[in-house]
Amino acid sequence: MKFTNSEENYLKSIFHLQMQQGNVSTNTLAATLKAKPASITDMTKKLNAKKLLHYKPYYGFYLSTEGRKAALEIIRRHRLWEAFLAEKLEFQWDDVHEIAEELEHISSKKLIDKLDAYLGFPKFDPHGDPIPDNKGKIKEPRKISLLQMQTDVPCIVCQVGNDSAELLELLKHKKISIGSKLSVKKRFEYDHSLEIKINQSLITISNQLAKNVFVTYES
Amino acid sequence: MKFTNSEENYLKSIFHLQMQQGNVSTNTLAATLKAKPASITDMTKKLNAKKLLHYKPYYGFYLSTEGRKAALEIIRRHRLWEAFLAEKLEFQWDDVHEIAEELEHISSKKLIDKLDAYLGFPKFDPHGDPIPDNKGKIKEPRKISLLQMQTDVPCIVCQVGNDSAELLELLKHKKISIGSKLSVKKRFEYDHSLEIKINQSLITISNQLAKNVFVTYES
DNA sequence: TTTTATTTTTAGACAAAACTAAAAATTTTT
DNA sequence: AAAAATTTTTAGTTTTGTCTAAAAATAAAA
Ligand SMILES: [Mn+2]
Ligand SMILES: [Mn+2]
Ligand SMILES: [Mn+2]
Ligand SMILES: [Mn+2]
């Protein structure tokens, strides 16, 4: 699918914010894009209609699988161009970002794959950020502790914090294992415990346990 | 000064039309830009207000000194990117134009001058068209259309009339490219087609094609 | 020199992407 | 639980670039 420059900038910013915090709010996105909140709502509705993100009025939004895929393509283009500017054209590393902001919107797949090959398939951009490959895969596996995971986003357990018998026993008892699909439903401020939905039922997880369960977004 | 993509496309097209004919008319520009005449009038008035062209309602228009300077910068960017795509990224010559149509709008002067240096300050793009230097100077080659070329004189293809996909496809099929050595062997009065010798074989070329193939004498 | 055809311009509409100002929903504080 | 503060959305405008349909100007034909 082909997007406008503006749509692409939104997708990219939402992706980045999502990496840091969980759910993205209208105001934070407005701040990073240097736009007014009203403009964010407008575009958010448009991206929602295109099924690029999940949006519930007043409760923020997060990218859909589609949207995440698109964002990764844009990030790939951005970082490959940054690599080109720095390595081939001898730009300083603090000088490449602005130009890459424009180059990233040129969407020819052939162009980007050829550029990638020309640069020798670099894994990182000049700032050390990983460059997604042509399948959208990033070198570093993207894992988040359940504590960081935003609510209501389906995700998959991919790693546990350690191999202690006690931890594994508890996980086994709660029927959580690598590959389990779940989503965080609620957080309690009192003891920082979470309620998660797994296997069609709601269960409670302590803060200590959540800290040691790592998930990735559903692919 | 900074222009919108649309303004730049208009400036470029007007420049090219001006090279062929003299004054540019609303309808011809509409045809080359694949837009409606009403749109041309709108943009023409805007460019006139910005003093980029001289415009007299109902009597066509032509670029001002300012406008010509801007057009040459865009053409410089376009052709440098085409050179980059062909030489560094190994694109075919009939495959570079479309992508350069987008790249040409990235206006960083530093980027273009660095790209120019990286390519070794090329004088011609993959289609044999001259690349303006960073002062806007073009080095015009001494060239003759195949139509004007006398028979049995060896010559070298140095330029094609335009970058249209259809023209390039036909040239590719006939194995004619920049640098090809050939000589005109025969002309036919009936349809003004020619027979030329190229790669040790005789092939037929239509009048329309010959008009758009330019050659220089062998040096 | 009228009439007809063509070209060009105007008038009005539309979509995209932004904005301001005001209303509505949510969150926080009292 | 009510009031105040904050966040988010809606409503209405603006700019850019395009379009269609109709009017006006110019060019060509009769
Ligand atoms: Mn950008
Ligand atoms: Mn970077
Ligand atoms: Mn263009
Ligand atoms: Mn060219």
Short mmCIF file of C-alpha atoms (C1' of nucleotides) and ligand atoms in Angstrom, two decimals:
data_model
loop_
_atom_site.label_atom_id
_atom_site.label_comp_id
_atom_site.label_asym_id
_atom_site.label_seq_id
_atom_site.Cartn_x
_atom_site.Cartn_y
_atom_site.Cartn_z
CA MET A 1 0.00 0.00 0.00
CA LYS A 2 1.06 3.55 -0.70
CA PHE A 3 0.82 6.24 1.98
CA THR A 4 1.11 10.01 1.97
CA ASN A 5 4.18 11.61 3.53
CA SER A 6 2.06 12.74 6.43
CA GLU A 7 0.61 9.31 7.07
CA GLU A 8 4.11 7.86 7.01
CA ASN A 9 5.39 10.40 9.51
CA TYR A 10 2.53 9.57 11.85
CA LEU A 11 3.09 5.82 11.57
CA LYS A 12 6.78 6.23 12.29
CA SER A 13 6.25 8.46 15.31
CA ILE A 14 3.60 6.22 16.77
CA PHE A 15 5.89 3.24 16.36
CA HIS A 16 8.71 4.98 18.18
CA LEU A 17 6.51 6.21 21.00
CA GLN A 18 5.06 2.74 21.35
CA MET A 19 8.54 1.33 21.86
CA GLN A 20 9.11 3.65 24.79
CA GLN A 21 5.78 3.87 26.54
CA GLY A 22 2.86 1.61 25.87
CA ASN A 23 -0.30 3.09 24.46
CA VAL A 24 0.20 6.39 22.66
CA SER A 25 -1.86 9.40 23.67
CA THR A 26 -3.04 12.25 21.49
CA ASN A 27 -1.02 14.85 23.36
CA THR A 28 2.29 12.99 23.32
CA LEU A 29 2.01 12.38 19.61
CA ALA A 30 1.09 16.02 19.08
CA ALA A 31 4.22 17.01 20.97
CA THR A 32 6.59 14.78 19.01
CA LEU A 33 5.08 15.72 15.66
CA LYS A 34 4.88 19.39 16.61
CA ALA A 35 1.22 19.51 15.63
CA LYS A 36 -1.95 20.43 17.47
CA PRO A 37 -3.95 17.71 19.24
CA ALA A 38 -6.91 18.32 16.95
CA SER A 39 -4.76 17.42 13.95
CA ILE A 40 -3.72 14.19 15.63
CA THR A 41 -7.32 13.17 16.17
CA ASP A 42 -8.08 13.82 12.51
CA MET A 43 -5.23 11.69 11.23
CA THR A 44 -5.79 9.02 13.85
CA LYS A 45 -9.31 8.53 12.59
CA LYS A 46 -8.02 8.26 9.05
CA LEU A 47 -5.39 5.67 9.98
CA ASN A 48 -7.98 3.79 11.98
CA ALA A 49 -10.28 3.68 8.96
CA LYS A 50 -7.37 2.24 6.97
CA LYS A 51 -6.89 -0.37 9.70
CA LEU A 52 -3.35 0.78 10.38
CA LEU A 53 -4.00 1.30 14.06
CA HIS A 54 -6.44 0.48 16.81
CA TYR A 55 -8.13 3.55 18.12
CA LYS A 56 -10.64 3.95 20.90
CA PRO A 57 -11.71 7.57 21.39
CA TYR A 58 -10.32 9.08 24.58
CA TYR A 59 -8.18 5.98 25.23
CA GLY A 60 -5.25 6.42 22.90
CA PHE A 61 -4.14 4.11 20.13
CA TYR A 62 -1.52 1.60 19.00
CA LEU A 63 -0.47 0.23 15.65
CA SER A 64 -2.12 -2.81 14.09
CA THR A 65 0.02 -5.55 12.57
CA GLU A 66 -0.42 -3.80 9.23
CA GLY A 67 0.57 -0.45 10.67
CA ARG A 68 3.60 -1.86 12.40
CA LYS A 69 4.72 -3.46 9.15
CA ALA A 70 4.37 -0.16 7.33
CA ALA A 71 6.25 1.70 10.07
CA LEU A 72 9.13 -0.75 9.87
CA GLU A 73 9.40 -0.22 6.13
CA ILE A 74 9.65 3.51 6.62
CA ILE A 75 12.24 3.08 9.37
CA ARG A 76 14.20 0.77 7.10
CA ARG A 77 14.27 3.40 4.39
CA HIS A 78 15.18 6.14 6.82
CA ARG A 79 18.09 4.26 8.34
CA LEU A 80 19.43 2.94 5.05
CA TRP A 81 19.55 6.47 3.66
CA GLU A 82 21.26 7.66 6.81
CA ALA A 83 23.85 4.94 6.33
CA PHE A 84 24.31 5.97 2.71
CA LEU A 85 24.74 9.63 3.57
CA ALA A 86 27.25 8.93 6.30
CA GLU A 87 29.29 6.21 4.63
CA LYS A 88 29.23 7.16 0.97
CA LEU A 89 28.65 10.90 0.92
CA GLU A 90 30.72 11.60 4.02
CA PHE A 91 28.06 13.42 5.97
CA GLN A 92 28.59 13.88 9.68
CA TRP A 93 26.39 11.66 11.79
CA ASP A 94 24.50 14.63 13.22
CA ASP A 95 23.71 15.87 9.73
CA VAL A 96 21.98 12.94 8.14
CA HIS A 97 18.67 12.78 9.96
CA GLU A 98 17.00 15.80 8.41
CA ILE A 99 17.72 14.70 4.84
CA ALA A 100 16.70 11.12 5.61
CA GLU A 101 13.39 12.53 6.82
CA GLU A 102 12.68 13.40 3.19
CA LEU A 103 14.36 10.46 1.46
CA GLU A 104 12.46 7.95 3.59
CA HIS A 105 9.25 8.76 1.74
CA ILE A 106 10.46 7.48 -1.61
CA SER A 107 8.82 4.11 -1.64
CA SER A 108 10.30 2.13 -4.53
CA LYS A 109 11.03 -1.28 -3.06
CA LYS A 110 13.55 -1.97 -5.78
CA LEU A 111 15.41 1.21 -4.95
CA ILE A 112 15.68 0.39 -1.28
CA ASP A 113 16.73 -3.21 -1.82
CA LYS A 114 19.40 -2.14 -4.29
CA LEU A 115 20.60 0.55 -1.90
CA ASP A 116 20.73 -2.05 0.86
CA ALA A 117 22.87 -4.33 -1.32
CA TYR A 118 25.10 -1.44 -2.38
CA LEU A 119 25.80 -0.65 1.25
CA GLY A 120 26.53 -4.30 2.00
CA PHE A 121 23.36 -4.97 3.99
CA PRO A 122 24.29 -2.89 7.02
CA LYS A 123 22.71 -3.94 10.30
CA PHE A 124 22.84 -0.57 12.01
CA ASP A 125 22.50 3.06 11.01
CA PRO A 126 25.05 5.74 11.96
CA HIS A 127 23.35 6.20 15.31
CA GLY A 128 23.60 2.55 16.15
CA ASP A 129 19.92 1.94 15.57
CA PRO A 130 19.10 -1.39 13.95
CA ILE A 131 18.05 -1.41 10.29
CA PRO A 132 15.10 -3.71 9.52
CA ASP A 133 15.85 -6.14 6.68
CA ASN A 134 13.66 -6.42 3.60
CA LYS A 135 11.25 -8.67 5.48
CA GLY A 136 10.86 -6.10 8.23
CA LYS A 137 12.96 -8.09 10.65
CA ILE A 138 15.14 -6.16 13.05
CA LYS A 139 18.39 -7.67 14.29
CA GLU A 140 17.56 -7.13 17.94
CA PRO A 141 14.51 -9.11 18.94
CA ARG A 142 11.96 -6.69 20.27
CA LYS A 143 10.93 -7.92 23.66
CA ILE A 144 9.11 -6.07 26.36
CA SER A 145 8.52 -7.05 29.91
CA LEU A 146 4.85 -7.54 30.70
CA LEU A 147 5.25 -4.54 33.00
CA GLN A 148 5.89 -2.31 30.00
CA MET A 149 3.23 -3.86 27.81
CA GLN A 150 0.25 -1.65 27.16
CA THR A 151 -3.21 -2.87 28.02
CA ASP A 152 -5.48 -4.67 25.58
CA VAL A 153 -2.73 -5.37 23.06
CA PRO A 154 -2.49 -9.02 22.09
CA CYS A 155 1.05 -10.34 22.50
CA ILE A 156 3.04 -13.55 22.72
CA VAL A 157 5.30 -14.74 25.51
CA CYS A 158 8.80 -15.13 24.11
CA GLN A 159 11.12 -15.30 27.08
CA VAL A 160 11.21 -15.61 30.85
CA GLY A 161 13.52 -13.71 33.15
CA ASN A 162 15.36 -16.67 34.59
CA ASP A 163 15.23 -20.41 34.89
CA SER A 164 14.62 -20.74 38.61
CA ALA A 165 12.49 -23.69 39.65
CA GLU A 166 10.20 -21.47 41.65
CA LEU A 167 9.47 -19.16 38.71
CA LEU A 168 8.86 -22.03 36.33
CA GLU A 169 6.62 -23.75 38.82
CA LEU A 170 4.47 -20.69 39.13
CA LEU A 171 4.30 -20.21 35.36
CA LYS A 172 3.38 -23.83 34.89
CA HIS A 173 0.63 -23.53 37.46
CA LYS A 174 -0.76 -20.47 35.69
CA LYS A 175 -0.41 -22.26 32.32
CA ILE A 176 1.92 -19.62 30.90
CA SER A 177 4.62 -20.82 28.54
CA ILE A 178 6.67 -19.70 25.57
CA GLY A 179 4.22 -19.02 22.76
CA SER A 180 1.26 -18.28 25.02
CA LYS A 181 -1.00 -15.61 23.64
CA LEU A 182 -2.27 -13.06 26.14
CA SER A 183 -3.16 -9.46 26.73
CA VAL A 184 -2.91 -7.22 29.76
CA LYS A 185 -6.38 -6.14 30.87
CA LYS A 186 -5.86 -4.13 34.04
CA ARG A 187 -3.18 -2.78 36.34
CA PHE A 188 -3.61 -2.18 40.04
CA GLU A 189 -1.78 0.67 41.58
CA TYR A 190 -1.99 -0.74 45.07
CA ASP A 191 0.42 -3.65 44.61
CA HIS A 192 1.33 -3.16 40.92
CA SER A 193 -0.21 -6.46 40.06
CA LEU A 194 -1.84 -7.07 36.68
CA GLU A 195 -4.83 -8.90 35.43
CA ILE A 196 -4.24 -10.65 32.13
CA LYS A 197 -6.43 -12.52 29.73
CA ILE A 198 -5.05 -15.89 28.68
CA ASN A 199 -6.82 -18.97 27.34
CA GLN A 200 -10.14 -17.12 27.49
CA SER A 201 -9.85 -16.48 31.21
CA LEU A 202 -8.67 -13.67 33.45
CA ILE A 203 -5.85 -14.32 35.88
CA THR A 204 -3.82 -12.20 38.25
CA ILE A 205 -0.07 -11.79 38.01
CA SER A 206 2.14 -10.19 40.62
CA ASN A 207 4.51 -7.36 39.84
CA GLN A 208 7.49 -9.60 40.43
CA LEU A 209 6.24 -12.20 37.99
CA ALA A 210 5.28 -9.67 35.33
CA LYS A 211 8.77 -8.21 35.47
CA ASN A 212 10.16 -11.58 34.42
CA VAL A 213 7.83 -12.39 31.59
CA PHE A 214 8.80 -10.97 28.23
CA VAL A 215 6.52 -10.65 25.25
CA THR A 216 6.57 -9.59 21.61
CA TYR A 217 3.76 -8.19 19.56
CA GLU A 218 1.70 -10.69 17.67
CA SER A 219 3.07 -11.20 14.16
CA MET B 1 13.72 29.74 -2.52
CA LYS B 2 11.83 26.56 -1.71
CA PHE B 3 9.10 25.24 -4.00
CA THR B 4 6.41 22.60 -3.69
CA ASN B 5 6.77 19.36 -5.64
CA SER B 6 4.02 20.50 -7.93
CA GLU B 7 5.61 23.87 -8.62
CA GLU B 8 8.89 22.12 -9.40
CA ASN B 9 7.24 19.72 -11.82
CA TYR B 10 5.64 22.63 -13.61
CA LEU B 11 8.90 24.58 -13.84
CA LYS B 12 10.72 21.57 -15.21
CA SER B 13 8.07 20.78 -17.82
CA ILE B 14 7.85 24.37 -18.96
CA PHE B 15 11.63 24.48 -19.32
CA HIS B 16 11.66 21.35 -21.48
CA LEU B 17 8.78 22.51 -23.66
CA GLN B 18 10.47 25.86 -24.06
CA MET B 19 13.59 24.13 -25.41
CA GLN B 20 11.58 22.47 -28.16
CA GLN B 21 9.04 25.11 -29.12
CA GLY B 22 9.18 28.71 -28.03
CA ASN B 23 6.27 29.99 -25.97
CA VAL B 24 4.42 27.35 -24.02
CA SER B 25 0.64 27.05 -24.33
CA THR B 26 -1.81 25.96 -21.68
CA ASN B 27 -2.90 22.89 -23.62
CA THR B 28 0.57 21.55 -24.41
CA LEU B 29 1.62 21.86 -20.80
CA ALA B 30 -1.62 20.17 -19.73
CA ALA B 31 -0.82 17.31 -22.07
CA THR B 32 2.74 16.77 -20.86
CA LEU B 33 1.77 17.04 -17.20
CA LYS B 34 -1.34 14.92 -17.68
CA ALA B 35 -3.48 17.57 -16.03
CA LYS B 36 -6.51 19.57 -17.10
CA PRO B 37 -6.04 22.98 -18.73
CA ALA B 38 -7.88 24.64 -15.83
CA SER B 39 -5.24 23.35 -13.43
CA ILE B 40 -2.49 24.75 -15.63
CA THR B 41 -4.05 28.19 -15.58
CA ASP B 42 -4.27 28.07 -11.77
CA MET B 43 -0.64 27.14 -11.29
CA THR B 44 0.52 29.49 -14.01
CA LYS B 45 -1.02 32.39 -12.14
CA LYS B 46 0.72 31.32 -8.97
CA LEU B 47 4.10 31.01 -10.65
CA ASN B 48 3.51 34.37 -12.29
CA ALA B 49 2.79 35.94 -8.90
CA LYS B 50 6.09 34.50 -7.68
CA LYS B 51 7.81 36.02 -10.72
CA LEU B 52 9.00 32.64 -11.95
CA LEU B 53 7.46 33.10 -15.35
CA HIS B 54 5.99 35.69 -17.65
CA TYR B 55 2.35 35.14 -18.29
CA LYS B 56 -0.09 37.01 -20.49
CA PRO B 57 -3.59 35.54 -20.37
CA TYR B 58 -4.53 33.75 -23.60
CA TYR B 59 -0.99 34.18 -24.96
CA GLY B 60 0.98 31.50 -23.19
CA PHE B 61 4.00 31.92 -20.96
CA TYR B 62 7.73 31.44 -20.64
CA LEU B 63 10.12 31.24 -17.72
CA SER B 64 11.73 34.30 -16.18
CA THR B 65 15.45 34.31 -15.42
CA GLU B 66 14.55 33.23 -11.88
CA GLY B 67 12.31 30.46 -13.16
CA ARG B 68 14.92 29.19 -15.57
CA LYS B 69 17.48 29.09 -12.79
CA ALA B 70 15.10 27.10 -10.59
CA ALA B 71 14.29 24.70 -13.44
CA LEU B 72 17.97 24.04 -14.05
CA GLU B 73 18.50 23.18 -10.41
CA ILE B 74 15.70 20.65 -10.54
CA ILE B 75 17.06 19.18 -13.76
CA ARG B 76 20.50 18.97 -12.17
CA ARG B 77 19.07 17.01 -9.26
CA HIS B 78 17.06 14.76 -11.55
CA ARG B 79 19.98 13.86 -13.77
CA LEU B 80 22.47 13.41 -10.95
CA TRP B 81 20.12 10.95 -9.28
CA GLU B 82 19.64 9.15 -12.59
CA ALA B 83 23.42 8.86 -12.89
CA PHE B 84 23.64 7.54 -9.34
CA LEU B 85 20.93 4.96 -9.91
CA ALA B 86 22.48 3.71 -13.15
CA GLU B 87 26.13 3.76 -12.17
CA LYS B 88 26.11 2.88 -8.49
CA LEU B 89 22.91 0.92 -7.98
CA GLU B 90 23.04 -0.82 -11.36
CA PHE B 91 19.61 0.18 -12.55
CA GLN B 92 18.81 -0.19 -16.25
CA TRP B 93 18.66 3.11 -18.10
CA ASP B 94 14.95 2.73 -18.76
CA ASP B 95 14.28 2.25 -15.08
CA VAL B 96 15.80 5.32 -13.50
CA HIS B 97 13.52 8.11 -14.66
CA GLU B 98 10.48 7.34 -12.52
CA ILE B 99 12.46 7.18 -9.29
CA ALA B 100 14.43 10.32 -10.17
CA GLU B 101 11.07 12.06 -10.58
CA GLU B 102 10.70 11.73 -6.82
CA LEU B 103 14.31 12.15 -5.74
CA GLU B 104 14.64 15.40 -7.70
CA HIS B 105 12.41 17.18 -5.17
CA ILE B 106 14.79 16.79 -2.26
CA SER B 107 16.35 20.17 -2.27
CA SER B 108 19.34 20.08 0.09
CA LYS B 109 22.11 21.83 -1.81
CA LYS B 110 24.73 20.11 0.31
CA LEU B 111 23.26 16.72 -0.56
CA ILE B 112 23.35 17.38 -4.28
CA ASP B 113 26.86 18.80 -4.32
CA LYS B 114 28.14 15.86 -2.30
CA LEU B 115 26.36 13.45 -4.63
CA ASP B 116 27.91 15.24 -7.59
CA ALA B 117 31.38 14.88 -6.10
CA TYR B 118 30.76 11.23 -5.20
CA LEU B 119 29.87 10.51 -8.82
CA GLY B 120 32.97 12.35 -10.04
CA PHE B 121 31.13 15.37 -11.46
CA PRO B 122 29.53 13.55 -14.40
CA LYS B 123 28.70 15.66 -17.44
CA PHE B 124 25.90 13.47 -18.79
CA ASP B 125 23.10 11.36 -17.39
CA PRO B 126 22.39 7.77 -18.50
CA HIS B 127 20.30 9.06 -21.42
CA GLY B 128 23.09 11.30 -22.67
CA ASP B 129 21.44 14.46 -21.39
CA PRO B 130 23.83 17.08 -20.03
CA ILE B 131 23.91 17.64 -16.26
CA PRO B 132 23.99 21.31 -15.21
CA ASP B 133 26.90 22.09 -12.87
CA ASN B 134 26.37 23.72 -9.50
CA LYS B 135 26.26 27.14 -11.18
CA GLY B 136 23.52 25.99 -13.54
CA LYS B 137 25.83 25.79 -16.56
CA ILE B 138 25.11 23.08 -19.08
CA LYS B 139 27.66 21.65 -21.44
CA GLU B 140 25.79 21.14 -24.69
CA PRO B 141 27.27 18.42 -26.86
CA ARG B 142 27.48 18.82 -30.62
CA LYS B 143 24.78 16.47 -31.64
CA ILE B 144 22.75 15.68 -34.70
CA SER B 145 19.51 13.79 -34.97
CA LEU B 146 19.80 10.54 -36.92
CA LEU B 147 17.48 12.17 -39.45
CA GLN B 148 20.14 14.73 -40.29
CA MET B 149 23.04 12.29 -40.29
CA GLN B 150 24.50 11.56 -43.72
CA THR B 151 24.70 7.97 -44.93
CA ASP B 152 27.68 5.69 -44.38
CA VAL B 153 29.31 7.92 -41.77
CA PRO B 154 30.14 6.08 -38.55
CA CYS B 155 28.76 7.84 -35.51
CA ILE B 156 27.99 7.31 -31.84
CA VAL B 157 24.64 7.59 -30.09
CA CYS B 158 24.97 10.33 -27.47
CA GLN B 159 21.45 11.27 -26.49
CA VAL B 160 17.79 10.34 -26.80
CA GLY B 161 14.96 12.77 -27.30
CA ASN B 162 13.17 12.08 -24.05
CA ASP B 163 12.97 9.61 -21.17
CA SER B 164 9.58 8.11 -21.98
CA ALA B 165 9.23 4.46 -21.10
CA GLU B 166 7.90 3.68 -24.58
CA LEU B 167 10.88 5.18 -26.36
CA LEU B 168 13.38 3.50 -24.06
CA GLU B 169 11.64 0.17 -24.44
CA LEU B 170 11.90 0.35 -28.20
CA LEU B 171 15.57 1.37 -28.07
CA LYS B 172 16.31 -1.44 -25.67
CA HIS B 173 14.61 -3.91 -27.97
CA LYS B 174 16.67 -2.70 -30.90
CA LYS B 175 19.80 -2.80 -28.71
CA ILE B 176 20.51 0.88 -29.20
CA SER B 177 21.96 2.71 -26.21
CA ILE B 178 24.20 5.64 -25.33
CA GLY B 179 27.61 4.87 -26.85
CA SER B 180 26.31 2.55 -29.55
CA LYS B 181 28.27 2.82 -32.80
CA LEU B 182 26.27 2.84 -36.00
CA SER B 183 25.94 4.26 -39.46
CA VAL B 184 22.96 5.13 -41.61
CA LYS B 185 22.87 2.94 -44.72
CA LYS B 186 19.67 3.83 -46.55
CA ARG B 187 16.66 6.13 -46.47
CA PHE B 188 13.23 5.33 -47.84
CA GLU B 189 11.14 8.08 -49.37
CA TYR B 190 7.88 6.21 -48.90
CA ASP B 191 7.68 6.39 -45.08
CA HIS B 192 10.94 8.20 -44.31
CA SER B 193 12.25 5.21 -42.43
CA LEU B 194 15.97 4.43 -42.35
CA GLU B 195 18.08 1.36 -42.41
CA ILE B 196 21.10 1.49 -40.14
CA LYS B 197 24.04 -0.76 -39.48
CA ILE B 198 24.63 -1.53 -35.85
CA ASN B 199 26.41 -4.46 -34.19
CA GLN B 200 27.27 -5.88 -37.62
CA SER B 201 23.62 -6.11 -38.64
CA LEU B 202 21.11 -4.03 -40.58
CA ILE B 203 17.97 -2.86 -38.82
CA THR B 204 15.08 -0.57 -39.72
CA ILE B 205 14.23 2.58 -37.82
CA SER B 206 11.07 4.62 -38.21
CA ASN B 207 11.15 8.32 -38.91
CA GLN B 208 9.73 9.05 -35.48
CA LEU B 209 12.42 7.02 -33.75
CA ALA B 210 15.25 8.50 -35.82
CA LYS B 211 14.12 11.99 -34.90
CA ASN B 212 14.69 11.14 -31.22
CA VAL B 213 18.09 9.52 -31.49
CA PHE B 214 21.03 11.92 -31.47
CA VAL B 215 24.57 11.11 -32.49
CA THR B 216 28.01 12.67 -32.59
CA TYR B 217 30.78 11.91 -35.03
CA GLU B 218 33.23 9.32 -33.93
CA SER B 219 36.24 10.81 -32.19
"C1'" DT C 1 -17.25 39.41 -42.13
"C1'" DT C 2 -20.04 36.43 -39.83
"C1'" DT C 3 -20.21 31.86 -38.06
"C1'" DT C 4 -17.98 27.92 -36.08
"C1'" DA C 5 -14.41 25.63 -33.70
"C1'" DT C 6 -10.71 25.65 -30.51
"C1'" DT C 7 -8.29 27.32 -26.67
"C1'" DT C 8 -8.14 29.42 -22.36
"C1'" DT C 9 -10.02 31.23 -18.28
"C1'" DT C 10 -13.44 31.58 -14.54
"C1'" DA C 11 -16.54 29.79 -11.07
"C1'" DG C 12 -17.49 26.53 -7.96
"C1'" DA C 13 -16.50 21.98 -5.77
"C1'" DC C 14 -13.58 18.63 -3.46
"C1'" DA C 15 -9.95 16.12 -0.80
"C1'" DA C 16 -5.90 16.39 2.13
"C1'" DA C 17 -3.76 18.27 5.99
"C1'" DA C 18 -3.28 21.62 8.88
"C1'" DC C 19 -5.25 25.21 12.20
"C1'" DT C 20 -8.41 27.80 16.19
"C1'" DA C 21 -11.96 27.85 19.37
"C1'" DA C 22 -15.38 25.57 21.81
"C1'" DA C 23 -17.57 21.42 23.62
"C1'" DA C 24 -17.26 16.96 25.75
"C1'" DA C 25 -15.05 13.31 28.26
"C1'" DT C 26 -11.82 11.91 31.54
"C1'" DT C 27 -8.79 12.49 35.41
"C1'" DT C 28 -7.36 14.73 39.49
"C1'" DT C 29 -8.09 17.41 43.45
"C1'" DT C 30 -10.65 19.05 47.10
"C1'" DA D 1 -19.13 13.13 45.52
"C1'" DA D 2 -18.63 17.56 43.60
"C1'" DA D 3 -15.50 20.89 41.58
"C1'" DA D 4 -11.49 21.92 38.98
"C1'" DA D 5 -8.01 20.77 35.76
"C1'" DT D 6 -6.52 18.27 31.90
"C1'" DT D 7 -7.07 15.76 27.76
"C1'" DT D 8 -9.43 14.77 23.72
"C1'" DT D 9 -12.78 15.47 20.30
"C1'" DT D 10 -15.88 18.23 17.36
"C1'" DA D 11 -17.07 22.08 14.42
"C1'" DG D 12 -15.77 25.19 11.38
"C1'" DT D 13 -11.77 27.57 8.55
"C1'" DT D 14 -7.69 27.81 5.66
"C1'" DT D 15 -4.28 26.52 2.08
"C1'" DT D 16 -2.78 23.75 -1.73
"C1'" DG D 17 -3.68 21.45 -5.76
"C1'" DT D 18 -6.75 19.26 -8.37
"C1'" DC D 19 -11.18 18.71 -10.94
"C1'" DT D 20 -15.84 19.71 -13.89
"C1'" DA D 21 -18.77 22.64 -16.22
"C1'" DA D 22 -19.65 26.90 -18.13
"C1'" DA D 23 -18.20 31.35 -19.95
"C1'" DA D 24 -15.05 34.19 -22.52
"C1'" DA D 25 -11.48 35.03 -25.78
"C1'" DT D 26 -9.05 33.85 -29.81
"C1'" DA D 27 -8.40 31.40 -34.19
"C1'" DA D 28 -10.20 29.17 -38.28
"C1'" DA D 29 -13.70 28.44 -41.70
"C1'" DA D 30 -17.38 29.65 -44.47
MN MN E 1 9.51 12.23 7.19
MN MN E 2 19.19 7.22 12.85
MN MN E 3 8.87 15.19 -10.19
MN MN E 4 17.49 11.51 -18.10
#
